[in-house]
Amino acid sequence: MPANKTGSSPKKKSRRLRLIVIAVVLLLLGGTGFGTYWSISTVRASFPETTGSLQLKGLSDPVQVKRDGHGIPQIYGDSPEDLFRAQGFVQAQDRFWEMDVRRHMTAGRLSEMFGSSQVETDAFLRTMGWRRVAQKEYDTKLSPATKKYLRAYSAGVNAYLKDHEGKALSVEYAALGFKNDGYKPEKWTPVDSVAWLKAMAWDLRGNMQEEVDRALASSRLSAKQIEELYPSYPYSRNKPIVQGGALNEATDEFDPKATSTDSTGSAGAAGTVNGANGAAQGLQSQLTSMSKTLEKVPALLGPNGSGIGSNSWVVSGRHTTTGKPLLANDPHLAPQLPSVWYQMGLHCNQVTSKCPFDTAGYTFSGMPGVVIGHNQDISWGMTNLGADVSDLYLQKVTASHYLYDGKQVPFRSREETIKVAGGKSRTITVRSTDNGPIVSDRDEELTNVGKSAPVGSGADDVAPDRGDGYAVSLKWTALSPSNSMDAVFGLNRARNFDDFRKAARDFAVPAQNLIYADTKGNIGYQAPGSIPVRAKGDGRYPAPGWDSRYRWSKFIPQSALPWEYNPDRGYIVTANQAVIDKKKYPYPLTDDWGYGARSQRITDLIESKIKDGGKISTDDMQSLQTDNSSEIAKVLTPYLLKINVKDPFVREAQKLLEGWDYTQDADSSAAAYFNAVWRNTLMLAFGEKMPKELRVKGQCLRVRPAEDSGPLEDLDGNTRLVRECGTRDADQAQPDGGDRWYEVVRKIIKDPGNDWWKTAGTRNQPGAANRDELLAEAMKDARSELTAKLGKNINTWSWGRLHRLTLKNQTLGTEGPGVVQWMLNRGPWDLAGGEAAVNATGWNAAGGYDVTWVPSMRMVVNLDNFDKSRWINLTGASGHAYNAHYTDQTEKWAKGELLLWAFSKTAVDKSTDDQL
């Protein structure tokens, strides 16, 4: 019970201003029927106590929670259990609604909160069984210490729940009461925390979407065309992360100092692209329907596509003004409100073997420890490694069996009951194979597949009769228990590179690039993760599940995964590019890397700074994070300027590109016009040739039916063209404009007669004219589009007016009543940056210019003096609408500013505004 309930300390004028805002909201709501319910006390009821004293049952000694002017907590205690118990309590204070929704999502129980609209999502999540896997991890994989920390964290959350319910937990619960009256959160459990790693693994699951997209594209494009849209990684131009070293194949150990030779690729077999492509053609309906189901799951996490990734780099003291390393990190995820990240510090009052934690950084609400940050000795950052850790398998099935090596094998089946708020429960049957659960069962609209198609390209690749259609199963490393949670605490405790690598070995899922720096001046890199090796096939297309030759034969040994320590160049850059040249490394990691536009830009800027003995400062690291340069603009703009534009209306816009430095500042009119030209170029050259399954929902074209190869008109002069409309959400459609498309265009830009430049208007023209005619059409279309969106006067155009970020509460802010969305959402902000820029404010060219990806946080760690480090979050510490810290960091984030990051006790005390 509260011993001294003083509430939050006064915040001068900002708090009075906030009350005025709330009062205005209430006046506006008065006519909607909500006014009598949404009182000021309702909105403020859930604001946390941040000063005074509380009696928290289970603490062995007093714990202090010190919050700075942005509400960021630093926790001090005498034991790990006390720290994590307090961490659970504090995160529940700030973010319990978010935590509650997350655990319902990972357990496939969203329908219990939000009703029948979430049944299909729950069914898919139950089929994958995230919660079941997390329970197995807790029961069989995690260390006793990790379990103890998870139990302490849960006790802290539950202590908060004991004295708070309804509107006292969050204003969203007050809103939920209109739809789901009587809902009451259950107690928090350790498995609720472990399961969230599955959600992050889903967000970072590698090339599953590319696997589906390639298969779906086969309905209209040939195998050769599809391969042209997925070009090989440009190793000669964009450097991989690890630039030296070799695997000792006798010991299966990677040696970063060894001399590389071209690998034969003996550890992994080549794929059968043509045959798998044929199988995908026969599964068009199945994969189309499954793709729609896949799109629904990331709705709470963010779309999975080319934008997802991150930047991180570390520079050794040899090249810095401080004489010690500097480390930067900014993970790219979908924008959310509140941010997916939560900033905090966890400090043992005395660091000993019994209380080894003195760490600060970013974690997830609902999970103990710190995921990215530093302790008193080391710092670490993460980017998505992008390894291919998931495969789709085609399955020949009956109601109860599936075919495997010529035999009928019974499914491992289980029933799952989905409870629905305000409706009847639904029971589903989950069918599983040795190659994962049947995910195509989760869509009621699946139809019979079309004509038969061969599977495999070899003489011994024989496909069974398709009958009513193949099913599709999902094999994914995250569906096997691991001890990734151990790795989080291992990183928090690590004191040196050996400790760091030992912790990394436990980081099975999601596979991440881990960079490292320490106070002694060392820098390093480790590629961890559970990464499969395929006996046959390459993971680029759905594989025949009835053939054991396509099974996963083993996992890459952790000792064999690439790493570096103090490389001679003095820096390490990871930005989702290739980890290592595949010609020099025998294990196949993936072919679907990011294409290195960001990583090479970062590398080039570092090289330009350190040449001739130059030094990099903390300011330089921060400035690099907001570099807005467009790599595709450097390639395409010279061609655009050579086109003789006769229309003065279009010529006026073309002139904006003359002398442009390719920088995408928010106020740049040239950036606005170029990106519109880029978008229209992609749509003309590629978008209009895509099948409907990859185009934007509602985007309709007149096309020839896929199976029709006859003349465009029949004998009576009637057209054979049919109206065909896209089915993809705007943030999932293709061509998305990411750096894969940079590479596609780079490969054809010097070939003006290439078939991709041909459109309905140019296909009969001389080949040399096709490219320039298409680019001229794109410039014309862009001029018309921006005139409609931004006005006729090009002097008023700006990239930021097109490229906007709106922060949405990820539940009621997207699906709730309009007035509730208005209360919970914030924005818009006009942003600089762009797709595949270092300042990766991504957008989907097929869907429009709105921001779909962001640097979800930014940090620069100074290993010479941690108190001179800097950080920023996308939103703020609080998940409570109208709290002072709901979005109090967003304006600074949008400008590329960072906050000082206090770490030492002296610095934390100096920055403390509230103490509990």
PDB file of C-alpha atoms in Angstrom, residues 120-121 123-125 127-128 202 205 207-216 280 283-298 390-395 431 435-449 470-476 541-543 693-694 727-729 732:
ATOM      1  CA  GLU A 120      -8.201 -15.191 -38.048  1.00  0.00           C
ATOM      2  CA  THR A 121      -5.073 -13.592 -36.621  1.00  0.00           C
ATOM      3  CA  ALA A 123      -5.918 -18.819 -35.474  1.00  0.00           C
ATOM      4  CA  PHE A 124      -2.714 -18.214 -37.407  1.00  0.00           C
ATOM      5  CA  LEU A 125      -0.751 -17.431 -34.235  1.00  0.00           C
ATOM      6  CA  THR A 127      -1.107 -22.577 -35.510  1.00  0.00           C
ATOM      7  CA  MET A 128       2.475 -21.347 -35.186  1.00  0.00           C
ATOM      8  CA  TRP A 202       8.571 -12.786 -36.684  1.00  0.00           C
ATOM      9  CA  ARG A 205      12.221 -13.500 -39.921  1.00  0.00           C
ATOM     10  CA  ASN A 207      13.172 -13.920 -46.565  1.00  0.00           C
ATOM     11  CA  MET A 208       9.747 -15.529 -46.076  1.00  0.00           C
ATOM     12  CA  GLN A 209       8.003 -12.654 -47.839  1.00  0.00           C
ATOM     13  CA  GLU A 210      10.452 -12.812 -50.744  1.00  0.00           C
ATOM     14  CA  GLU A 211       9.818 -16.565 -50.973  1.00  0.00           C
ATOM     15  CA  VAL A 212       6.069 -15.945 -51.238  1.00  0.00           C
ATOM     16  CA  ASP A 213       6.470 -12.995 -53.615  1.00  0.00           C
ATOM     17  CA  ARG A 214       8.679 -14.896 -56.046  1.00  0.00           C
ATOM     18  CA  ALA A 215       6.167 -17.728 -56.109  1.00  0.00           C
ATOM     19  CA  LEU A 216       3.214 -15.377 -56.659  1.00  0.00           C
ATOM     20  CA  ALA A 280       4.763 -22.216 -57.185  1.00  0.00           C
ATOM     21  CA  LEU A 283       0.030 -23.198 -55.993  1.00  0.00           C
ATOM     22  CA  GLN A 284      -1.033 -19.720 -57.025  1.00  0.00           C
ATOM     23  CA  SER A 285      -4.362 -19.709 -55.225  1.00  0.00           C
ATOM     24  CA  GLN A 286      -2.935 -21.390 -52.127  1.00  0.00           C
ATOM     25  CA  LEU A 287      -0.044 -18.958 -51.765  1.00  0.00           C
ATOM     26  CA  THR A 288      -2.158 -15.925 -52.607  1.00  0.00           C
ATOM     27  CA  SER A 289      -4.584 -16.740 -49.841  1.00  0.00           C
ATOM     28  CA  MET A 290      -1.799 -17.585 -47.393  1.00  0.00           C
ATOM     29  CA  SER A 291      -0.029 -14.334 -48.247  1.00  0.00           C
ATOM     30  CA  LYS A 292      -3.139 -12.396 -47.218  1.00  0.00           C
ATOM     31  CA  THR A 293      -3.101 -14.234 -43.895  1.00  0.00           C
ATOM     32  CA  LEU A 294       0.583 -13.468 -43.392  1.00  0.00           C
ATOM     33  CA  GLU A 295      -0.136  -9.774 -43.937  1.00  0.00           C
ATOM     34  CA  LYS A 296      -2.618  -9.710 -41.068  1.00  0.00           C
ATOM     35  CA  VAL A 297      -0.159 -10.910 -38.438  1.00  0.00           C
ATOM     36  CA  PRO A 298       2.429  -8.123 -38.764  1.00  0.00           C
ATOM     37  CA  SER A 390      12.301 -20.076 -42.520  1.00  0.00           C
ATOM     38  CA  ASP A 391      11.061 -22.214 -45.397  1.00  0.00           C
ATOM     39  CA  LEU A 392       7.665 -22.874 -46.908  1.00  0.00           C
ATOM     40  CA  TYR A 393       7.033 -26.494 -47.896  1.00  0.00           C
ATOM     41  CA  LEU A 394       4.429 -27.762 -50.334  1.00  0.00           C
ATOM     42  CA  GLN A 395       2.568 -30.719 -48.815  1.00  0.00           C
ATOM     43  CA  ARG A 431      -2.056 -30.016 -38.187  1.00  0.00           C
ATOM     44  CA  ASN A 435       8.435 -29.538 -41.780  1.00  0.00           C
ATOM     45  CA  GLY A 436       6.291 -27.422 -39.497  1.00  0.00           C
ATOM     46  CA  PRO A 437       2.585 -26.637 -39.065  1.00  0.00           C
ATOM     47  CA  ILE A 438       0.181 -26.386 -42.014  1.00  0.00           C
ATOM     48  CA  VAL A 439      -0.240 -22.609 -42.174  1.00  0.00           C
ATOM     49  CA  SER A 440      -2.461 -22.684 -45.260  1.00  0.00           C
ATOM     50  CA  ASP A 441      -5.228 -24.206 -43.088  1.00  0.00           C
ATOM     51  CA  ARG A 442      -5.735 -20.808 -41.554  1.00  0.00           C
ATOM     52  CA  ASP A 443      -7.640 -19.165 -44.362  1.00  0.00           C
ATOM     53  CA  GLU A 444     -11.215 -20.227 -45.088  1.00  0.00           C
ATOM     54  CA  GLU A 445     -11.091 -18.776 -48.602  1.00  0.00           C
ATOM     55  CA  LEU A 446      -8.495 -21.198 -49.948  1.00  0.00           C
ATOM     56  CA  THR A 447      -9.549 -22.511 -53.333  1.00  0.00           C
ATOM     57  CA  ASN A 448      -8.445 -25.423 -55.464  1.00  0.00           C
ATOM     58  CA  VAL A 449      -5.232 -24.774 -57.263  1.00  0.00           C
ATOM     59  CA  TYR A 470      -1.109 -28.858 -52.133  1.00  0.00           C
ATOM     60  CA  ALA A 471      -1.092 -27.474 -48.612  1.00  0.00           C
ATOM     61  CA  VAL A 472       1.701 -25.207 -47.330  1.00  0.00           C
ATOM     62  CA  SER A 473       3.662 -25.712 -44.113  1.00  0.00           C
ATOM     63  CA  LEU A 474       6.105 -23.384 -42.371  1.00  0.00           C
ATOM     64  CA  LYS A 475       9.449 -24.499 -40.991  1.00  0.00           C
ATOM     65  CA  TRP A 476      11.003 -21.711 -38.887  1.00  0.00           C
ATOM     66  CA  TYR A 541      11.042 -20.896 -53.407  1.00  0.00           C
ATOM     67  CA  PRO A 542       8.628 -23.256 -51.638  1.00  0.00           C
ATOM     68  CA  ALA A 543      10.206 -26.713 -51.439  1.00  0.00           C
ATOM     69  CA  GLU A 693      -1.403 -10.374 -55.779  1.00  0.00           C
ATOM     70  CA  LEU A 694       1.587  -7.996 -55.558  1.00  0.00           C
ATOM     71  CA  THR A 727      -4.996  -7.089 -53.516  1.00  0.00           C
ATOM     72  CA  ARG A 728      -2.020  -6.015 -51.375  1.00  0.00           C
ATOM     73  CA  ASP A 729      -2.004  -3.471 -48.558  1.00  0.00           C
ATOM     74  CA  GLN A 732       3.259  -4.507 -48.570  1.00  0.00           C
TER      75      GLN A 732
END
